mmCIF file of C-alpha atoms in Angstrom:
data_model
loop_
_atom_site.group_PDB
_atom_site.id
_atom_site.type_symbol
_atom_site.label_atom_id
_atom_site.label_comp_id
_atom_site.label_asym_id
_atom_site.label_seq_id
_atom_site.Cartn_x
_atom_site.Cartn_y
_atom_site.Cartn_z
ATOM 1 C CA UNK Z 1 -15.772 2.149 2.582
ATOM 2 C CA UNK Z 2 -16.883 -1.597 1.838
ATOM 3 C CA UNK Z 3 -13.731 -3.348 0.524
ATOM 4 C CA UNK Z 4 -14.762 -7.320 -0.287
ATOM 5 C CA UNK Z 5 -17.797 -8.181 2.363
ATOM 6 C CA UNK Z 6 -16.002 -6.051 4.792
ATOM 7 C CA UNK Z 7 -16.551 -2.383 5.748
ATOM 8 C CA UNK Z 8 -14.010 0.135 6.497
ATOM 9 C CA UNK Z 9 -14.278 3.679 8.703
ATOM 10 C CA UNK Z 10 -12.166 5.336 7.111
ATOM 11 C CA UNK Z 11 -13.140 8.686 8.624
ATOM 12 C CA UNK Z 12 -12.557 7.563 12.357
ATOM 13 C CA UNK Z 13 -10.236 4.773 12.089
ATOM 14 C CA UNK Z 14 -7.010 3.479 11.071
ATOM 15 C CA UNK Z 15 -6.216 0.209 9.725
ATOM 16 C CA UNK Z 16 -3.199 -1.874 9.074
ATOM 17 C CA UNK Z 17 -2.880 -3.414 5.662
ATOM 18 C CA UNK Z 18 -0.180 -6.547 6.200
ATOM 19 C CA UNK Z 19 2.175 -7.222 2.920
ATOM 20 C CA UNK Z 20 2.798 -10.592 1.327
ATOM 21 C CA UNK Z 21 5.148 -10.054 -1.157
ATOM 22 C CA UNK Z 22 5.473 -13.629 -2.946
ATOM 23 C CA UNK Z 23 8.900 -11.916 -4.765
ATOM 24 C CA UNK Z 24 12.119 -13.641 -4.627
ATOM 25 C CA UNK Z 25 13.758 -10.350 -4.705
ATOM 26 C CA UNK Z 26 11.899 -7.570 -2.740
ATOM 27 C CA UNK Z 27 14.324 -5.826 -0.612
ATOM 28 C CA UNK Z 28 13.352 -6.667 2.947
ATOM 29 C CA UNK Z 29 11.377 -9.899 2.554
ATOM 30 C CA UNK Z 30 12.711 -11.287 -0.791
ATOM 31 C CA UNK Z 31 12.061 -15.010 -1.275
ATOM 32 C CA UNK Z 32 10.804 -15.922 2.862
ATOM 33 C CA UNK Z 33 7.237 -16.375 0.812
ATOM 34 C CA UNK Z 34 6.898 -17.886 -2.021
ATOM 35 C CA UNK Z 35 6.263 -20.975 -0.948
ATOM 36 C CA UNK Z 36 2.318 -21.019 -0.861
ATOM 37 C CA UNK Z 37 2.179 -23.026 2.627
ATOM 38 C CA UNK Z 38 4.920 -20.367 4.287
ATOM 39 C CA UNK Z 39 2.644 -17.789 2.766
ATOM 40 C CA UNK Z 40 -0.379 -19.456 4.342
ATOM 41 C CA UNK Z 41 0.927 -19.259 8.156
ATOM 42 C CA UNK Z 42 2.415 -16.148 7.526
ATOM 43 C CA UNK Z 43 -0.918 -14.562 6.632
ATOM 44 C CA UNK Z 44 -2.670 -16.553 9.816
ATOM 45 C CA UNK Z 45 -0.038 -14.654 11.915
ATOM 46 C CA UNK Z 46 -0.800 -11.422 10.040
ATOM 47 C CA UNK Z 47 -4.467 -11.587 10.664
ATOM 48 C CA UNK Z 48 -3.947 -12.882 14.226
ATOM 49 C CA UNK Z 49 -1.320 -9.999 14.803
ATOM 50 C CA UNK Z 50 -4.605 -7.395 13.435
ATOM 51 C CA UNK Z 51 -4.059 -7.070 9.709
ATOM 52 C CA UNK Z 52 -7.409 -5.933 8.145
ATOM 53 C CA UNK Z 53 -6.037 -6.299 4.850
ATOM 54 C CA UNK Z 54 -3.457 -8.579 2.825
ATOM 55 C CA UNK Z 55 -1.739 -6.697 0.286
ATOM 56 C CA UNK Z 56 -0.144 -9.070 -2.270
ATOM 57 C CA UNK Z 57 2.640 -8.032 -4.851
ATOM 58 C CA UNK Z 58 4.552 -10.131 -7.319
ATOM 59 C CA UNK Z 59 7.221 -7.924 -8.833
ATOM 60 C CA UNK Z 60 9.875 -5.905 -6.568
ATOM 61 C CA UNK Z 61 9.539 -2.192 -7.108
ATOM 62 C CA UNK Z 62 12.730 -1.438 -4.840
ATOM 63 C CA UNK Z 63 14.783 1.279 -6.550
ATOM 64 C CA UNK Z 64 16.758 -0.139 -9.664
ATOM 65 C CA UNK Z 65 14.322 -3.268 -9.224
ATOM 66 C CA UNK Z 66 13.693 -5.338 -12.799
ATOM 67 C CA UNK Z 67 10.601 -5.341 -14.419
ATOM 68 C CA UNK Z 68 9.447 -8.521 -15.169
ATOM 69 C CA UNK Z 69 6.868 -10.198 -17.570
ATOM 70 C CA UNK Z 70 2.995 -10.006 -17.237
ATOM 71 C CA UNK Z 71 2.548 -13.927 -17.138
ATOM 72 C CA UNK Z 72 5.633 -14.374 -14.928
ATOM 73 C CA UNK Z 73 3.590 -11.500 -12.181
ATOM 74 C CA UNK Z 74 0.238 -13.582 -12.729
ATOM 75 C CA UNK Z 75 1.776 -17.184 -11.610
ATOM 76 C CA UNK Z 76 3.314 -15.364 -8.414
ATOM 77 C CA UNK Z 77 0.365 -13.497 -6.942
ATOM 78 C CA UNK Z 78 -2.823 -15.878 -8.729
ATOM 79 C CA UNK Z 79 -2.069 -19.076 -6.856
ATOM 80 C CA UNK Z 80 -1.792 -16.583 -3.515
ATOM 81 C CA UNK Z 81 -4.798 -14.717 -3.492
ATOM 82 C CA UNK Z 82 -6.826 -17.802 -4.318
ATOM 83 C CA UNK Z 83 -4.873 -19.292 -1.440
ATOM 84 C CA UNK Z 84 -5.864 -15.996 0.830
ATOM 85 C CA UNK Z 85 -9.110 -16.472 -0.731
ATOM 86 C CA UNK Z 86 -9.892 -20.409 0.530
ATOM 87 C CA UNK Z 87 -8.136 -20.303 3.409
ATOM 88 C CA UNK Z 88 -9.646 -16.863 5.464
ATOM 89 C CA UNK Z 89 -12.202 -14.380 5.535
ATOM 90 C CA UNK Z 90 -10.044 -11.555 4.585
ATOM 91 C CA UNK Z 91 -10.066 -8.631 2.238
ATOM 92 C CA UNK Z 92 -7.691 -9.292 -0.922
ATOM 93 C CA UNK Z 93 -5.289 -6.100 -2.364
ATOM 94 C CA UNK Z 94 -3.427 -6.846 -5.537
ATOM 95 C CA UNK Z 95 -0.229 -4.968 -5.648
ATOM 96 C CA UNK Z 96 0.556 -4.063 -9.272
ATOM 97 C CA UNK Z 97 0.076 -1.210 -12.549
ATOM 98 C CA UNK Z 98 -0.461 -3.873 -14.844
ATOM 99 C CA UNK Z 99 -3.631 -4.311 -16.756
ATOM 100 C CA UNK Z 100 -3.231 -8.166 -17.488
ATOM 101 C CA UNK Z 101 -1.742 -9.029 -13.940
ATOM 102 C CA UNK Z 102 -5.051 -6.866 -12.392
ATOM 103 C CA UNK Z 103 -7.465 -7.915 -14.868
ATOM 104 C CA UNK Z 104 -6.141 -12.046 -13.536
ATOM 105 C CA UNK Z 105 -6.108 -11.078 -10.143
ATOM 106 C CA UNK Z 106 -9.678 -9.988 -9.989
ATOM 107 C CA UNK Z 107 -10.796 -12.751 -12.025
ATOM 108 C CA UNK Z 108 -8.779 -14.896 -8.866
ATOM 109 C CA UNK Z 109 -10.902 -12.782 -6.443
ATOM 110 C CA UNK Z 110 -9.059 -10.083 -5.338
ATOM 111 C CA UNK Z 111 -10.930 -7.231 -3.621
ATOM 112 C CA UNK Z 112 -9.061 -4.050 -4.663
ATOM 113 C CA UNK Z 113 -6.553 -2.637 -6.727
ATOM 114 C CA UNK Z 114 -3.178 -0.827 -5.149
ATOM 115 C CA UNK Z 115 -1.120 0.886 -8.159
ATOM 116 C CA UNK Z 116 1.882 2.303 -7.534
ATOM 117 C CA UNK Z 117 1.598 4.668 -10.750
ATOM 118 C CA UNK Z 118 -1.483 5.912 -9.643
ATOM 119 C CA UNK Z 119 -3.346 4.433 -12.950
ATOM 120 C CA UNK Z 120 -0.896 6.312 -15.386
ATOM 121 C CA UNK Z 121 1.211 3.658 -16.292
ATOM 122 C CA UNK Z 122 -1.924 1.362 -17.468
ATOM 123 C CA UNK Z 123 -4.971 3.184 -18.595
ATOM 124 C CA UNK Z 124 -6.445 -0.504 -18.718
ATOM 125 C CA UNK Z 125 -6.031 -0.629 -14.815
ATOM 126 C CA UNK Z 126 -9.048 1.738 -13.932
ATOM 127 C CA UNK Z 127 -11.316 0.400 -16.584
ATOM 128 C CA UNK Z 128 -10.837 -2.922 -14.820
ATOM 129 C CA UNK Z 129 -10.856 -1.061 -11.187
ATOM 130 C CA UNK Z 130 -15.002 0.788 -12.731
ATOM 131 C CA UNK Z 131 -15.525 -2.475 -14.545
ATOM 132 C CA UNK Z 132 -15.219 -4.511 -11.291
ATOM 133 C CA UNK Z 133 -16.478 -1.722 -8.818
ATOM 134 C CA UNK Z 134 -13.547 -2.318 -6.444
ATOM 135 C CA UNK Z 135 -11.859 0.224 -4.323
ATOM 136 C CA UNK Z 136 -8.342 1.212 -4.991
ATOM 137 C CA UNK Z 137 -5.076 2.867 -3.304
ATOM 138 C CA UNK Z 138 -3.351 5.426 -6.029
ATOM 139 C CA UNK Z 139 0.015 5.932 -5.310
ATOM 140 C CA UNK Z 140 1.756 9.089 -6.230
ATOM 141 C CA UNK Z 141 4.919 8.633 -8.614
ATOM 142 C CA UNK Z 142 7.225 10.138 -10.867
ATOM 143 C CA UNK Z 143 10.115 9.230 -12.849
ATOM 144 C CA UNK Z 144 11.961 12.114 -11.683
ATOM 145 C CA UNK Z 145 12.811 13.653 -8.016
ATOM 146 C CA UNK Z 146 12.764 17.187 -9.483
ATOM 147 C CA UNK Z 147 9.825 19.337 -8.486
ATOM 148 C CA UNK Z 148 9.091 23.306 -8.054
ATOM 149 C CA UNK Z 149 6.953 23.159 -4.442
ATOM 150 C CA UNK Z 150 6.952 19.533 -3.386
ATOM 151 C CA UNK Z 151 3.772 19.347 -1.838
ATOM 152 C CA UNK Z 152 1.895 21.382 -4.209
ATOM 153 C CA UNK Z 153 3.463 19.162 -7.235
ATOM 154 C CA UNK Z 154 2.442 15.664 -5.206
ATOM 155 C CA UNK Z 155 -1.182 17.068 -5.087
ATOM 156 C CA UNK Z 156 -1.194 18.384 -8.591
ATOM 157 C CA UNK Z 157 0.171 14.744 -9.676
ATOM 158 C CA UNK Z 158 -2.596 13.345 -7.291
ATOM 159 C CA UNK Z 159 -5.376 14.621 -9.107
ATOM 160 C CA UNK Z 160 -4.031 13.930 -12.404
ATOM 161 C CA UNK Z 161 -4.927 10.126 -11.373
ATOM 162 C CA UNK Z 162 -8.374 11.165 -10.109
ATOM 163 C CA UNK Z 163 -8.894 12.755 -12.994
ATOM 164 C CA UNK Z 164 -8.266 9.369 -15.385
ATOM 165 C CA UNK Z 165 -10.231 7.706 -12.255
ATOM 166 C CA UNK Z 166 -13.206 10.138 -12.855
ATOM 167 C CA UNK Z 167 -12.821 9.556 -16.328
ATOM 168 C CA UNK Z 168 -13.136 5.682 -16.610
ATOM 169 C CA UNK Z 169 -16.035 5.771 -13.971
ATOM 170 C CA UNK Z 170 -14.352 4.974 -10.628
ATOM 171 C CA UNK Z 171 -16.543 6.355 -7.983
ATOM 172 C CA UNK Z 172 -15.661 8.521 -5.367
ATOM 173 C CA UNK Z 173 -15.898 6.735 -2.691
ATOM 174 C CA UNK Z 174 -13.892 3.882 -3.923
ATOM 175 C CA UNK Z 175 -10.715 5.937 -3.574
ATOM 176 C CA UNK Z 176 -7.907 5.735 -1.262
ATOM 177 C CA UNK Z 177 -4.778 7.543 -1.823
ATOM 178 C CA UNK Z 178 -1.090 6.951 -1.160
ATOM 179 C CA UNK Z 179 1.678 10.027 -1.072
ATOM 180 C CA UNK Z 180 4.050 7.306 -2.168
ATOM 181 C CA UNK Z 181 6.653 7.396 0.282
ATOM 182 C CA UNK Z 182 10.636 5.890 -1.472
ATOM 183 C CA UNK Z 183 9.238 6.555 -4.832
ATOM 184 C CA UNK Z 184 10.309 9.288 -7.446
ATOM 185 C CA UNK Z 185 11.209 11.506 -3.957
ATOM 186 C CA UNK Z 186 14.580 11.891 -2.329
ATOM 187 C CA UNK Z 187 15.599 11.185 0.914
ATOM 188 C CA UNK Z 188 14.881 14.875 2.279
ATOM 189 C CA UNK Z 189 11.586 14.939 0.115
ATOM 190 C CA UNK Z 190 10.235 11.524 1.944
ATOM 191 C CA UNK Z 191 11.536 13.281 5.324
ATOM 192 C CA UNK Z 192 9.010 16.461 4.177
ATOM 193 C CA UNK Z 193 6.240 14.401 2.419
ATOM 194 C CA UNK Z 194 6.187 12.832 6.263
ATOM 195 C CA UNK Z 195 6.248 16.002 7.832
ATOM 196 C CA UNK Z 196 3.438 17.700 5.477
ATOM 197 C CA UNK Z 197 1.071 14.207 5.448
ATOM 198 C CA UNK Z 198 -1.972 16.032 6.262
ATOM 199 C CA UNK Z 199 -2.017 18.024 2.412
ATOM 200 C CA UNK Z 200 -2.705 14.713 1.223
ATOM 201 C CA UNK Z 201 -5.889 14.041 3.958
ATOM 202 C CA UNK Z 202 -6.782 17.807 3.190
ATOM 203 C CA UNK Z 203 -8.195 16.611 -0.684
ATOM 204 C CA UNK Z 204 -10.850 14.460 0.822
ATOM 205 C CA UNK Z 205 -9.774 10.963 0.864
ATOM 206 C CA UNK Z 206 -8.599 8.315 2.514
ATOM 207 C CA UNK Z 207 -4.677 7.940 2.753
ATOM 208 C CA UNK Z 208 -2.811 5.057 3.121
ATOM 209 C CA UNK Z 209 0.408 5.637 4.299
ATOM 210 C CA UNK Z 210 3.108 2.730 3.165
ATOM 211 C CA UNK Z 211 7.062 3.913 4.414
ATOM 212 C CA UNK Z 212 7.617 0.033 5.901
ATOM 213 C CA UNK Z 213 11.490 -0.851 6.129
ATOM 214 C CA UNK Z 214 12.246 1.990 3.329
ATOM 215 C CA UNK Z 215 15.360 3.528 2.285
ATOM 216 C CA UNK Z 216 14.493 6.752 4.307
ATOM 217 C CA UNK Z 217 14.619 4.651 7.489
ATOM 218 C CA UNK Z 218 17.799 3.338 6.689
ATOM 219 C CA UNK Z 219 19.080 6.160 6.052
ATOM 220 C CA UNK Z 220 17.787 7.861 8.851
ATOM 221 C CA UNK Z 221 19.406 5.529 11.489
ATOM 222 C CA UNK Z 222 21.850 3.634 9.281
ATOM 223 C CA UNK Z 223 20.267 0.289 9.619
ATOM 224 C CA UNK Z 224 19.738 -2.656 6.888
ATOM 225 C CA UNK Z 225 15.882 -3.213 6.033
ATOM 226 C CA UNK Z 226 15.863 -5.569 8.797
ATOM 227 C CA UNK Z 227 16.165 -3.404 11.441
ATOM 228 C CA UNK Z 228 13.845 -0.408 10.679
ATOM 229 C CA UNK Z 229 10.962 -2.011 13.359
ATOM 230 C CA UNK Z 230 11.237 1.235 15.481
ATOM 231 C CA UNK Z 231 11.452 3.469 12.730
ATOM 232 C CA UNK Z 232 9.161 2.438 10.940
ATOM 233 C CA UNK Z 233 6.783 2.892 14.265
ATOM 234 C CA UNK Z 234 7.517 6.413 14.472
ATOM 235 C CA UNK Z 235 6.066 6.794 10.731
ATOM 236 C CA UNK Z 236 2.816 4.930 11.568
ATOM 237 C CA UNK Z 237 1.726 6.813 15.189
ATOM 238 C CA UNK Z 238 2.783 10.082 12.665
ATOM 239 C CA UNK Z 239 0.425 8.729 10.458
ATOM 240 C CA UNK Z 240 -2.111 8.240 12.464
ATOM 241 C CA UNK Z 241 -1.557 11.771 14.593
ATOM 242 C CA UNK Z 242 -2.207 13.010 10.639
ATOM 243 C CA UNK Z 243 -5.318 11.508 9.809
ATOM 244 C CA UNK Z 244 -4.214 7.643 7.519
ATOM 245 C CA UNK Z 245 -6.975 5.614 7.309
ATOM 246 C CA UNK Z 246 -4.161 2.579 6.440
ATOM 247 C CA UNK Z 247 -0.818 1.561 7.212
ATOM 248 C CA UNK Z 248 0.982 -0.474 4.875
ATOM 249 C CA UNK Z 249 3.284 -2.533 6.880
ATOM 250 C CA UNK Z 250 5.600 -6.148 7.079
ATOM 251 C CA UNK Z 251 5.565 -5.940 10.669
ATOM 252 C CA UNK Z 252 2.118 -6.209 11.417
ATOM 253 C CA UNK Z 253 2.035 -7.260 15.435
ATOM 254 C CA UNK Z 254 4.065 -3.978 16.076
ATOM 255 C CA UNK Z 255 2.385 -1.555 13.735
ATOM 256 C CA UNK Z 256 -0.939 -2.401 14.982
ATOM 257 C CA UNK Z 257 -0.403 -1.665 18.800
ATOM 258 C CA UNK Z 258 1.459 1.637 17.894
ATOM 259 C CA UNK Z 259 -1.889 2.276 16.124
ATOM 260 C CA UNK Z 260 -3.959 1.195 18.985
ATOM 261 C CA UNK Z 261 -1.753 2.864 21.538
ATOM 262 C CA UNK Z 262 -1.833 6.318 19.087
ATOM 263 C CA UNK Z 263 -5.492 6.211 19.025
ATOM 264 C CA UNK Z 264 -5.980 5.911 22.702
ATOM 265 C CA UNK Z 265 -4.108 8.924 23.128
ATOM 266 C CA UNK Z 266 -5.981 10.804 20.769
ATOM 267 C CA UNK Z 267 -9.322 9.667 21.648
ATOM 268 C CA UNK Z 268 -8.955 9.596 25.166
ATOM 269 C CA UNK Z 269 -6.655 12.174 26.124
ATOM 270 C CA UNK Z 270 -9.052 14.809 24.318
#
């Protein structure tokens, strides 16, 4: 998969996608980078620590976050991708589900599209995604946690998005998908979803597996977001074990070498 001027083996390898939330509220990082020179060394240290993407979001979707306005989203994450953009050779992910804010941050030079609603909150989003021929990362979501066989509902949901992907001309292999780990699941649901990762690998795609810092990690080991490093390691060398092609992480450095490490294992020890 060739995301910006880079290319991606997304059969045989795993890569970690670093997150620069420029937020003042997101629930682990809220407010450390909005300041567009603090963003600037942070993503040095995320490349230099192996990101292989930057992932950058300007609204908080934490549970009971608040939505706010199209043009308020564009002045966050514009002025930080074309600050990504100038500053390193890097691909570009823009976090968001809405049409304007995507339709900007292409225009700023971002290299792919990460919704969260899987392209059902926007229909706009994957006209710009076929428009633009840019990969993307659809997330699965609901509004609800109420389901009749979890993983068969997740998959059904799934290819209700690649349906409206098909449908507005997105190829194929400009897909990645995302189980959507913390959203429109409960605690024990995020605990199976985990457990059951490789139904998502099994419908031909790349995954990208985000649970960074999240609630079920808390919960888990009763720790604030600022502690869930070790968790959140067990999630990605699970990940990996099940096949991700991407790991969606803050703590890049850490994430990477449980990658690495993983992978030796698996290649190696075979």
């Amino acid at each position: 998969m060739k995301i910006g001027n880079h290319l991606f083996d997304v059969d045989n390898d795993c890569y970690i996608m670093g997150i620069l939330n420029v937020t003042p509220d997101s629930f682990s990082d809220g407010g450390k980078w909005t300041d567009l020179e603090k963003a600037r060394r942070h993503t040095a240290d995320m490349i230099k620590d192996g990101a292989a993407i930057i992932d950058i979001g300007g609204e908080s979707t934490r549970p009971g976050h608040q939505q706010i306005s199209v043009q308020e989203e564009i002045d966050r994450v514009v002025p930080a991708i074309e600050m990504v953009r100038k500053n390193f050779d890097i691909p570009v992910s823009i976090d968001s589900y809405k049409g304007p804010v995507v339709e900007a941050a292409l225009q700023a030079g971002a290299d792919m599209v990460n919704d969260i609603w899987g392209l059902k909150y926007d229909r706009q989003v994957a006209e710009l995604i076929a428009q633009y021929q840019v990969p993307c990362c659809l997330m699965h979501n609901r509004n609800t946690t109420e389901y009749g066989d979890l993983m068969d509902d997740i998959c059904a949901d799934l290819r209700e998005s690649l349906a409206i992907a098909k449908a507005a001309g997105i190829s194929r292999e400009q897909i990645i998908l995302d189980p959507g780990i913390g959203f429109g699941k409960t605690y024990q649901q995020n605990l199976s979803v985990m457990l059951h990762l490789e139904r998502l690998t099994a419908l031909g795609y790349p995954v990208l597996l985000g649970t960074s810092r999240k609630s079920m990690i808390g919960l888990a080991l009763d720790l604030p977001a600022d502690q869930r490093v070790e968790g959140t390691l067990v999630t990605t060398v699970m990940g990996v074990e099940k096949g991700m092609a991407f790991i969606r992480v803050h703590d890049v450095k850490e994430n990477f070498r449980a990658v690495r490490m993983t992978q030796a294992i698996l290649r190696e020890g075979r």
